[in-house]
mmCIF file of C-alpha atoms and ligand atoms in Angstrom:
data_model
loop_
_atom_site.group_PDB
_atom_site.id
_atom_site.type_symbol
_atom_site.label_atom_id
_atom_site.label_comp_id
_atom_site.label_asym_id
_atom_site.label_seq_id
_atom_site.Cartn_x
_atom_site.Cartn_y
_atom_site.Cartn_z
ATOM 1 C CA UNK A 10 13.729 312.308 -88.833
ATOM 2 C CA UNK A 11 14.696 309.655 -86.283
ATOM 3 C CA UNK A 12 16.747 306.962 -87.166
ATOM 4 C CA UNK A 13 15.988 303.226 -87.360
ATOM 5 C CA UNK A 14 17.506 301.177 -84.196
ATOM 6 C CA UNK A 15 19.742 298.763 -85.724
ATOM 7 C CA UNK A 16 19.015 295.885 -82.928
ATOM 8 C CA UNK A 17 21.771 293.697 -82.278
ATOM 9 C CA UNK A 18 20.815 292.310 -79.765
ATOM 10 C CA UNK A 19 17.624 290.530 -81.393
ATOM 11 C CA UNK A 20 19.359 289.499 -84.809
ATOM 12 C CA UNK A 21 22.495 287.971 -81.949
ATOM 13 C CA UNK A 22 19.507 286.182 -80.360
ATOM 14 C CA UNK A 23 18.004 285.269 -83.731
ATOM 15 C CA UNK A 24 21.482 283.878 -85.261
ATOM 16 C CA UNK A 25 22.371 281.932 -81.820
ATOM 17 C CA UNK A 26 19.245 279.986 -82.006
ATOM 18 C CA UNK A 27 19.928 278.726 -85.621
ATOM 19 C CA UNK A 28 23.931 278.189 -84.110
ATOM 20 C CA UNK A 29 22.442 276.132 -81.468
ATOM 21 C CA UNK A 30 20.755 273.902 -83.682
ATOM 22 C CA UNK A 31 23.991 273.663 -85.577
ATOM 23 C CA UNK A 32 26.055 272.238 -82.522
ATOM 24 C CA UNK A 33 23.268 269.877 -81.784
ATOM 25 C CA UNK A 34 23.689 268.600 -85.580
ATOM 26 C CA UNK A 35 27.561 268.139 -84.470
ATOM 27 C CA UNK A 36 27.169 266.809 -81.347
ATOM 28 C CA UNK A 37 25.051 263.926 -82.901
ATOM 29 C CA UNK A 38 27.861 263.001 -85.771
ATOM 30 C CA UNK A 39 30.123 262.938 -82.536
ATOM 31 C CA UNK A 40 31.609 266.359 -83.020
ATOM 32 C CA UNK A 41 31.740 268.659 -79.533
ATOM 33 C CA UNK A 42 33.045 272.431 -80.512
ATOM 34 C CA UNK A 43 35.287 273.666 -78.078
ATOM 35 C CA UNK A 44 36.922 277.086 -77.587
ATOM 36 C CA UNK A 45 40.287 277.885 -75.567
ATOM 37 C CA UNK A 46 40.055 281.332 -74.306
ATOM 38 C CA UNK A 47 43.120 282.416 -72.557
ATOM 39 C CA UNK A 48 43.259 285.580 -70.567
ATOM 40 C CA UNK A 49 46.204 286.994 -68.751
ATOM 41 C CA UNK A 50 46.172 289.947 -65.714
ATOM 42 C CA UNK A 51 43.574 291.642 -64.144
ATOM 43 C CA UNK A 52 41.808 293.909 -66.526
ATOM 44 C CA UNK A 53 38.366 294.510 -65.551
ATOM 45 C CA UNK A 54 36.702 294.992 -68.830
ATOM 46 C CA UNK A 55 39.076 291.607 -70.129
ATOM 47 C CA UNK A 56 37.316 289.289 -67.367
ATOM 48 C CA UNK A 57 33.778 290.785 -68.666
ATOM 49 C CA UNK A 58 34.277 290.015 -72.068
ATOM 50 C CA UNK A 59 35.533 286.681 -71.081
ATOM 51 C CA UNK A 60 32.296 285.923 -69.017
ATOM 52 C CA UNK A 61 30.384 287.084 -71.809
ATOM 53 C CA UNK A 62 31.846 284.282 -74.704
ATOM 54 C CA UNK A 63 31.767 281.668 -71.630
ATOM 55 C CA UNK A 64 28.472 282.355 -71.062
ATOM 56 C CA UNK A 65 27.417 282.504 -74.841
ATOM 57 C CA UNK A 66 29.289 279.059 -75.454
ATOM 58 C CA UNK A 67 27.211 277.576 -72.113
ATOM 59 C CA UNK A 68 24.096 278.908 -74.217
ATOM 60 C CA UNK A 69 24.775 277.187 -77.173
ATOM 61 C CA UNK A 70 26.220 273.979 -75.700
ATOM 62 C CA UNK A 71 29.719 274.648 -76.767
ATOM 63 C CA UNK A 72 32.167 273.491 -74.399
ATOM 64 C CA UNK A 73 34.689 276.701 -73.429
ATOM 65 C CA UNK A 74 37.694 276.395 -71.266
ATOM 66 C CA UNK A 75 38.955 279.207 -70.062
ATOM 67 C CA UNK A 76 42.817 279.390 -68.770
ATOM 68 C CA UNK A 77 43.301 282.230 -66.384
ATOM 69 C CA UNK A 78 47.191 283.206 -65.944
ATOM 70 C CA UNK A 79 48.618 286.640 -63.474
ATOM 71 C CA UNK A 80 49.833 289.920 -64.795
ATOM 72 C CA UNK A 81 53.276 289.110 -64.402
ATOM 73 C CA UNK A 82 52.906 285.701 -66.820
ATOM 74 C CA UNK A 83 56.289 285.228 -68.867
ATOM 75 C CA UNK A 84 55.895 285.115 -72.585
ATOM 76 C CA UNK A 85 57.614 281.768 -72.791
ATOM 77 C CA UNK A 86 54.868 280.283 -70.507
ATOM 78 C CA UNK A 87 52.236 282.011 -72.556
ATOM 79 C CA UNK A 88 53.412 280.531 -76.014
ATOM 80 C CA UNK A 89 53.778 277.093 -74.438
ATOM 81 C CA UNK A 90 49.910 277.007 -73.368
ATOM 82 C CA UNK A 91 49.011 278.209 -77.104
ATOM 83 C CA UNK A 92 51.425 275.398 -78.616
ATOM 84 C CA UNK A 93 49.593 273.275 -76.337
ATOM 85 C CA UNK A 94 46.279 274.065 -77.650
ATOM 86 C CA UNK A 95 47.570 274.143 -81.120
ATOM 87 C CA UNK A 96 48.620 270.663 -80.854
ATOM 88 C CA UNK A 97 45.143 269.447 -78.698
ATOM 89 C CA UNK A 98 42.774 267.844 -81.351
ATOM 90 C CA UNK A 99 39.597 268.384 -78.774
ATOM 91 C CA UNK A 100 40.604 272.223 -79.267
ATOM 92 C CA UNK A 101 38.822 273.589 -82.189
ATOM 93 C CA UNK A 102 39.301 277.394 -81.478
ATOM 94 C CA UNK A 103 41.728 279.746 -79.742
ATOM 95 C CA UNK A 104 41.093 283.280 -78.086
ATOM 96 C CA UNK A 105 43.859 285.619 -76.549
ATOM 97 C CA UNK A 106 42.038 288.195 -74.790
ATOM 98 C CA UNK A 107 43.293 291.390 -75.351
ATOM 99 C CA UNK A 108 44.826 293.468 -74.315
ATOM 100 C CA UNK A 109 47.449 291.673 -73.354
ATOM 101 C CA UNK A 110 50.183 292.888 -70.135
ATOM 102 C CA UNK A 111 52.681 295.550 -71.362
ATOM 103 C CA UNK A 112 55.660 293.319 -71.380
ATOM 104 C CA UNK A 113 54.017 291.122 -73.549
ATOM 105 C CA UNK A 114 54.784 291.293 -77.071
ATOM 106 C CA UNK A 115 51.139 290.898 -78.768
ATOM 107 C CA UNK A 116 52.288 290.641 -82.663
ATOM 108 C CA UNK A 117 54.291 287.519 -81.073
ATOM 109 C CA UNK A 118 51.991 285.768 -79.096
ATOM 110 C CA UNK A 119 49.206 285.964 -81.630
ATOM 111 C CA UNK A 120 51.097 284.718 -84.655
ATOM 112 C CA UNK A 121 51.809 281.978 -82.660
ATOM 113 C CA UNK A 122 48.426 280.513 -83.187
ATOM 114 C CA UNK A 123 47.466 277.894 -85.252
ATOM 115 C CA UNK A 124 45.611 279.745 -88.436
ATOM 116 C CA UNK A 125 42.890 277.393 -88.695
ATOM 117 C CA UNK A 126 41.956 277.634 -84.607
ATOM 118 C CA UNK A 127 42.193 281.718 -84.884
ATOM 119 C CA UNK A 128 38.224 282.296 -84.533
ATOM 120 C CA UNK A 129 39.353 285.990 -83.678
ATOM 121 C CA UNK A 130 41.134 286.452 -87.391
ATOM 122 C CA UNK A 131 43.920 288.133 -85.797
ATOM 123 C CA UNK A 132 46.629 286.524 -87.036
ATOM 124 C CA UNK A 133 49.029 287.432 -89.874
ATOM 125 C CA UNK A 134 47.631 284.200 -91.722
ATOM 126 C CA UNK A 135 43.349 285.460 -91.039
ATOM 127 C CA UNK A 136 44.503 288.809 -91.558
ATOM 128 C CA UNK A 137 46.194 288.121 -94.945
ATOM 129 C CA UNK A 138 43.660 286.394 -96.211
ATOM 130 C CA UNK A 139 41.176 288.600 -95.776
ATOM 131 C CA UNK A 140 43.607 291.273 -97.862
ATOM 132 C CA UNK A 141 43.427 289.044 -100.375
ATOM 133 C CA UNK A 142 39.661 289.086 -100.573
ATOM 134 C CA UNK A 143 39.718 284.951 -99.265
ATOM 135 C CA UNK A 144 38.859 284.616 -95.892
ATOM 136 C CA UNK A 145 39.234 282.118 -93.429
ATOM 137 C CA UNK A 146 38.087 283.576 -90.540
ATOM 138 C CA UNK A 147 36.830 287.003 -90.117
ATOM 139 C CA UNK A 148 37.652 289.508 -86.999
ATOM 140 C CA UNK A 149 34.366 289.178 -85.447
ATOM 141 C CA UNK A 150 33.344 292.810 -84.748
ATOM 142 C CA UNK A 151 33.579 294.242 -88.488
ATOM 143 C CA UNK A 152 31.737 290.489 -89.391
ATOM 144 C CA UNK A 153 29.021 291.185 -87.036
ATOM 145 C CA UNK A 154 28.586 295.285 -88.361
ATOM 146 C CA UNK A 155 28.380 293.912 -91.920
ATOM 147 C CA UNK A 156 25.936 291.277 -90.808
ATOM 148 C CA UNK A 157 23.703 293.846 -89.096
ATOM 149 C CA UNK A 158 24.004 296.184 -91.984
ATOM 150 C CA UNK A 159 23.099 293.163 -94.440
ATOM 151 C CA UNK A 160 20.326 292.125 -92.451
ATOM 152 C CA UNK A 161 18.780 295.923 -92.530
ATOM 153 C CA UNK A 162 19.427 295.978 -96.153
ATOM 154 C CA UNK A 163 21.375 298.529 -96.196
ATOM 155 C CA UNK A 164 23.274 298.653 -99.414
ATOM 156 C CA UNK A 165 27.079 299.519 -99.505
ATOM 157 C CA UNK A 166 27.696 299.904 -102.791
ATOM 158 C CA UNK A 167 29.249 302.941 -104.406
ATOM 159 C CA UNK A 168 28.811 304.943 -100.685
ATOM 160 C CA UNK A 169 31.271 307.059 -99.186
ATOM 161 C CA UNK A 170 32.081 304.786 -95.488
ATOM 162 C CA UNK A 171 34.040 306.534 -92.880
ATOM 163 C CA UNK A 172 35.770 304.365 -90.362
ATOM 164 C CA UNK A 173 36.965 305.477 -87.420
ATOM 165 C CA UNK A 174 39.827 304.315 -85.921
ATOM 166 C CA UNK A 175 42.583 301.614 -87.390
ATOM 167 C CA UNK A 176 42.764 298.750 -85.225
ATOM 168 C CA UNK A 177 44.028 295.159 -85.897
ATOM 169 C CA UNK A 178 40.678 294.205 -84.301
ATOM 170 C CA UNK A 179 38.142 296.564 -85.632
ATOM 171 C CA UNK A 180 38.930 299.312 -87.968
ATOM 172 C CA UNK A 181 41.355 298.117 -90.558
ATOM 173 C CA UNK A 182 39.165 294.542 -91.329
ATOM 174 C CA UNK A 183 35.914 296.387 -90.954
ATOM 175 C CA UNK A 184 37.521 298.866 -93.982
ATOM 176 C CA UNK A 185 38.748 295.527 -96.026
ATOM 177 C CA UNK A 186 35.410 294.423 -95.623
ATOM 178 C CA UNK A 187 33.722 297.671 -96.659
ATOM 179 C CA UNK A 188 35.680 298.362 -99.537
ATOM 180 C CA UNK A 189 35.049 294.553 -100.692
ATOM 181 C CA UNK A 190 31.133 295.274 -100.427
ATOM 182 C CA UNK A 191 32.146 298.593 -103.299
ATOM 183 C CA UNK A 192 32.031 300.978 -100.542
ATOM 184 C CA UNK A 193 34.350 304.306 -100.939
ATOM 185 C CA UNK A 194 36.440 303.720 -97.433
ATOM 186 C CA UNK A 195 38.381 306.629 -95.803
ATOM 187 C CA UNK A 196 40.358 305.412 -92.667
ATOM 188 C CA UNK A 197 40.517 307.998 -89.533
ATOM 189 C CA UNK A 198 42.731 307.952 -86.641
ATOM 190 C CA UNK A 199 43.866 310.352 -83.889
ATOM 191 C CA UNK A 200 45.940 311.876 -86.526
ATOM 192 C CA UNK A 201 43.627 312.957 -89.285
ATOM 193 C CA UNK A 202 43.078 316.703 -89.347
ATOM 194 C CA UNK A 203 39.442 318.410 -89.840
ATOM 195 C CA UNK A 204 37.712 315.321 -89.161
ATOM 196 C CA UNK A 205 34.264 316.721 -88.881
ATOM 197 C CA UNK A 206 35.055 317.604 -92.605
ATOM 198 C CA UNK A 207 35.185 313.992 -93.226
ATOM 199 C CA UNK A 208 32.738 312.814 -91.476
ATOM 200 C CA UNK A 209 29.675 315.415 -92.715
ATOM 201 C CA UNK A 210 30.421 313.011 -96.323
ATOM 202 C CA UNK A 211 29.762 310.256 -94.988
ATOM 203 C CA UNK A 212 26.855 308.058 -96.315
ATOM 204 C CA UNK A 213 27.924 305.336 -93.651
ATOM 205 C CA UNK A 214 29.821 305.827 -90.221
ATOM 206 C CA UNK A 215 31.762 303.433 -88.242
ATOM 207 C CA UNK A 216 33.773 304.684 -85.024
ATOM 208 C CA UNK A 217 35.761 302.549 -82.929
ATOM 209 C CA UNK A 218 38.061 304.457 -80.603
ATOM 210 C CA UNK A 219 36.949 304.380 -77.221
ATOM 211 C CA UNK A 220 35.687 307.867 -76.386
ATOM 212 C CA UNK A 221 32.146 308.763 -74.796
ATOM 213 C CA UNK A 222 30.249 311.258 -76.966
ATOM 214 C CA UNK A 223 32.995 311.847 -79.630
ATOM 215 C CA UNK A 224 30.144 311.729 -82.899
ATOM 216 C CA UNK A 225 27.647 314.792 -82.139
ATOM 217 C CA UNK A 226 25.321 315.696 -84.534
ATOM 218 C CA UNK A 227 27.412 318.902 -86.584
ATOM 219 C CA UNK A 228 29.389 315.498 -87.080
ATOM 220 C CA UNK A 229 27.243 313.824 -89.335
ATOM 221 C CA UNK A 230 25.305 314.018 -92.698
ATOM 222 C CA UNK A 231 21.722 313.979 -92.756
ATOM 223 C CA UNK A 232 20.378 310.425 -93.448
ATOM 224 C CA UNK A 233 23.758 308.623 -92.636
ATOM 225 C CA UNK A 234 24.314 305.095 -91.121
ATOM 226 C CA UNK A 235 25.743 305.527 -87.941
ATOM 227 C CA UNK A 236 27.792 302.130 -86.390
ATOM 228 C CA UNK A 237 29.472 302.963 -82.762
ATOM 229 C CA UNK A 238 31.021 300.469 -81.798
ATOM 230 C CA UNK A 239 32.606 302.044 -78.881
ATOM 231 C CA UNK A 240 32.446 300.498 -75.305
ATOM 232 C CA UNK A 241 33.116 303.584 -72.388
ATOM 233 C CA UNK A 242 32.052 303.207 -69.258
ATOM 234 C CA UNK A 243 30.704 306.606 -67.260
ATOM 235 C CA UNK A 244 31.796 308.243 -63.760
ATOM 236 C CA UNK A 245 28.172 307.147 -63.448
ATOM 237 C CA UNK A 246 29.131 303.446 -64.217
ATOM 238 C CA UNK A 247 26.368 303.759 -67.309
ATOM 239 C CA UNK A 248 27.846 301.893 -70.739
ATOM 240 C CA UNK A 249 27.761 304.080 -73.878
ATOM 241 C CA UNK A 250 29.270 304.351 -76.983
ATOM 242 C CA UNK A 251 31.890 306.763 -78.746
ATOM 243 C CA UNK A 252 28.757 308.745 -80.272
ATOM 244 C CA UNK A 253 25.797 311.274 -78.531
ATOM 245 C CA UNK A 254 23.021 308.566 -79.111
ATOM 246 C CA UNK A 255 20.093 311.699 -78.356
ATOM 247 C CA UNK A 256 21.405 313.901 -80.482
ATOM 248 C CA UNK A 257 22.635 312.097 -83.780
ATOM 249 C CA UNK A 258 20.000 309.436 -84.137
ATOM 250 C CA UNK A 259 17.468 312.768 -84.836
ATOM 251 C CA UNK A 260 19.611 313.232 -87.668
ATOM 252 C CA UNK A 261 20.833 309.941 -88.666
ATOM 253 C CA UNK A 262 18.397 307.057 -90.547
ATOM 254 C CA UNK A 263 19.786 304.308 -88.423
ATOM 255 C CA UNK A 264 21.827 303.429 -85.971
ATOM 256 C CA UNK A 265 23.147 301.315 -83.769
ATOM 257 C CA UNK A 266 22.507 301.478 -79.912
ATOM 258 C CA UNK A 267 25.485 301.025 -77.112
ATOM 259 C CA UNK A 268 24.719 298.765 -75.628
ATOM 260 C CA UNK A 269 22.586 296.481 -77.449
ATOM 261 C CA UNK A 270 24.438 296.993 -80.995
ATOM 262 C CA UNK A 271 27.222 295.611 -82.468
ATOM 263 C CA UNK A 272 28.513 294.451 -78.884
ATOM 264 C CA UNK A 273 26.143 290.983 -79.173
ATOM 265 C CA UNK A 274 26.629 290.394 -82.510
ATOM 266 C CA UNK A 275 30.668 290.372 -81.844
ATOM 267 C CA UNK A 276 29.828 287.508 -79.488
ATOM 268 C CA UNK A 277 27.416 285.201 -82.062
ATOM 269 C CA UNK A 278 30.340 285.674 -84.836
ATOM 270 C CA UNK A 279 32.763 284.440 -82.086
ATOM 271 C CA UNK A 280 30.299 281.400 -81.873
ATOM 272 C CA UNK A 281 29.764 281.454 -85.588
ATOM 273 C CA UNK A 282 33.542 281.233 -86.496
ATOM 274 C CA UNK A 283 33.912 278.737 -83.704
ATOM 275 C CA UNK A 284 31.755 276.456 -85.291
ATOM 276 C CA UNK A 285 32.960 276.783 -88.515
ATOM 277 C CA UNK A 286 36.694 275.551 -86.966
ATOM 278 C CA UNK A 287 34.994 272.822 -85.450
ATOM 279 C CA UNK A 288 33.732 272.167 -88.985
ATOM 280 C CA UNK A 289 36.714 272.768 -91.208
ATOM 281 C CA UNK A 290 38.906 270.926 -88.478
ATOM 282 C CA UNK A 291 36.247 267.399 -88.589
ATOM 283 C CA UNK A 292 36.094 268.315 -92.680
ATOM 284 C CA UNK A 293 32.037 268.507 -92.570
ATOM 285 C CA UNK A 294 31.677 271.558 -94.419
ATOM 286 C CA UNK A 295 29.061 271.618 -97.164
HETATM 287 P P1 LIG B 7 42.422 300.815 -80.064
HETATM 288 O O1 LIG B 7 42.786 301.612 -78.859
HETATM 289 O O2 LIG B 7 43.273 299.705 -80.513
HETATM 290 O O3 LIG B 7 42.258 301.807 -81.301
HETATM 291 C C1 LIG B 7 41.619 303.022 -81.160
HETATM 292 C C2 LIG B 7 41.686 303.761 -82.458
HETATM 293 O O4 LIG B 7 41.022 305.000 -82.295
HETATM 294 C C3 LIG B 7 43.110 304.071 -82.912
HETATM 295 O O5 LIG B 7 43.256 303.792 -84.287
HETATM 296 C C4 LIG B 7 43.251 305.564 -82.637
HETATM 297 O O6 LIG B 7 44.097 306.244 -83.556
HETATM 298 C C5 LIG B 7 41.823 306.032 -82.830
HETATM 299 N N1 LIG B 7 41.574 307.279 -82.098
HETATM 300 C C6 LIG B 7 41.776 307.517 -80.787
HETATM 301 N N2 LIG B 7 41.446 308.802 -80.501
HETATM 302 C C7 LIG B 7 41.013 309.354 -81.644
HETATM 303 C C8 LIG B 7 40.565 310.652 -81.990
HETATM 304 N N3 LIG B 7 40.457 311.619 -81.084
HETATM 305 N N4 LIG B 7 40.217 310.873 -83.273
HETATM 306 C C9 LIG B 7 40.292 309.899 -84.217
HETATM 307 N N5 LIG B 7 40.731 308.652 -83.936
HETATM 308 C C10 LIG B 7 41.087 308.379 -82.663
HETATM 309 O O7 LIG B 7 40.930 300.337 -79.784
HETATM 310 P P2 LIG B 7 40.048 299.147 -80.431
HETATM 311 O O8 LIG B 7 39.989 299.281 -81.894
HETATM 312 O O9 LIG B 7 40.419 297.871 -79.818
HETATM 313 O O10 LIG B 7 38.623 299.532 -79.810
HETATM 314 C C11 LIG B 7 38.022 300.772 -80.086
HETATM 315 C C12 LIG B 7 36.726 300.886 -79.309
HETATM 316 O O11 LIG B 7 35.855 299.835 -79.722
HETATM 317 C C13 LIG B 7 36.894 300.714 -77.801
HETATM 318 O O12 LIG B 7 35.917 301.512 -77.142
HETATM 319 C C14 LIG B 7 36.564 299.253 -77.570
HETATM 320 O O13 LIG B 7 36.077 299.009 -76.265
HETATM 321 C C15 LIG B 7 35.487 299.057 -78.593
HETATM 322 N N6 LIG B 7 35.319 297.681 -79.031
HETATM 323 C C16 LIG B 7 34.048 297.220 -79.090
HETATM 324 C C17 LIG B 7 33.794 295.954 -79.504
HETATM 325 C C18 LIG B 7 32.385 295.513 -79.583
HETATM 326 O O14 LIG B 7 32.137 294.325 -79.667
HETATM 327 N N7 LIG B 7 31.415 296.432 -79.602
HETATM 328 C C19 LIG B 7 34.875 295.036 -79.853
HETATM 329 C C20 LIG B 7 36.189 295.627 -79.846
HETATM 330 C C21 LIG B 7 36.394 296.913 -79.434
HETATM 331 P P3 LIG B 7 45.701 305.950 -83.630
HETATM 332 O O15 LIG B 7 45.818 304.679 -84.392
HETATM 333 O O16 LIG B 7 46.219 307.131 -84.357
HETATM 334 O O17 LIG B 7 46.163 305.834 -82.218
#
């Protein structure tokens, strides 16, 4: 068997285009989406990801600002730029790229953002409200890995899922989301013993920790949905995921590819829920 290439990259291209149209309809009812993206320090990887939302807001006509602050930024001067943005009506959306510096306390700084301009979902607010099976807005990774499993029609229902990791970001809303679709969800961290064990039963398998070549084949059941969503970097410079793409996707029926998988569709949700807080915040939802 080889597995089916989940392509992110073409649905991401597919569901900008119909986004694009969307901010057109706004733009001629007077309505310009904007996002705030604020990024603090030096990170390498940070500054990527930040070029990569500027650059998908430039392609859809969305205006982005981006505010750019050093390593050593005081928390104080952090939270008065996001009660500034709360408070600016042209702002529709606001992004804290993380991580954030060390001495900065994250929990803090991201509950200080207005719930209704959190297009990341990462606040208390987003993130109760998806616990309670209403969303407003959805952490855009695990929205864009059930979009890409939707679109493939690949059905959730009554299957054992295995997530991988138990981030704010990606793997405790992608298991809320899961276990809403009537998956059976087991959560994994760097804790859980005889994990092979747990993975061989899984019908679908999500892995978001950060490490190159983790998922090898012994991992995995025959015929099971493999999601890495893993970003690592090699000595080589190459980008990969957390799982041996050669090996498992003999084994696997799809899969998604790093890159080219769930990293593009994390950007159109970004662009998605950005719209829909332009939307909700100008009260032209259908
Ligand atoms: P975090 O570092 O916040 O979380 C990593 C998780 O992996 C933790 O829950 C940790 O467990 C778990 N973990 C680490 N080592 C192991 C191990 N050996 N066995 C089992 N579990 C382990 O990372 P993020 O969730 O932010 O990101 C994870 C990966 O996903 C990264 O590579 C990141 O770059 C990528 N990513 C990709 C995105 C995309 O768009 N494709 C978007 C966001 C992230 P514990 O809790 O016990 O420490």
């Amino acid at each position: 068997m080889s597995a089916k290439i989940i392509d992110g990259k073409s649905l991401s291209l597919k569901i900008k285009e119909e986004l694009k149209r969307e901010v057109q309809d706004l733009k001629n009812k007077g309505i310009n989406p904007t996002l705030a993206v604020v990024l603090v320090g030096d990170n390498k990887a940070s500054q990527k990801y930040v070029s990569f939302k500027e650059k998908a807001c430039k392609e859809l006509d969305i205006q982005s600002l981006v505010f750019r602050f050093p390593e050593d930024t005081e928390e104080i001067s952090l939270i008065k730029v996001i009660d500034e943005l709360n408070e600016n009506s042209q702002v529709n959306g606001i992004l804290i790229q993380l991580p954030l510096p060390k001495h900065l306390d994250q929990n803090r700084v991201l509950e200080r953002i207005n719930p209704l301009k959190d297009v990341d979902g990462f606040t208390p607010f987003c993130l109760g409200r998806l616990l309670t099976d209403n969303p407003l807005y959805i952490p855009c990774t695990p929205k864009g890995v059930i979009r890409m499993l939707d679109e493939y029609g690949i059905n959730l229902e009554g299957k054992q899922a295995v997530v991988i990791g138990r981030s704010i970001i990606v793997g405790k809303p992608l298991s809320l989301l899961l276990l809403k679709r009537n998956a059976t969800v087991t959560i994994c961290h760097s804790k859980s013993v005889n994990l092979p064990d747990i993975t061989k039963k899984a019908d679908i398998l999500c892995i978001a920790i950060g490490k190159e070549n983790f998922i090898n084949s012994n991992m995995i059941k025959e015929g099971a949905v493999i999601i890495d969503i893993g970003i690592n970097v090699t000595n080589s410079g190459k980008v990969v995921g957390d799982v041996n793409f050669e090996e498992v996707r003999k084994k696997a029926s799809y899969i998604t590819p790093v890159p080219g998988g769930v990293g593009p569709m994390t950007i159109a949700m970004l662009m998605e829920n950005t719209l829909y807080a332009a939307k909700l915040q100008h009260k032209v939802l259908k």
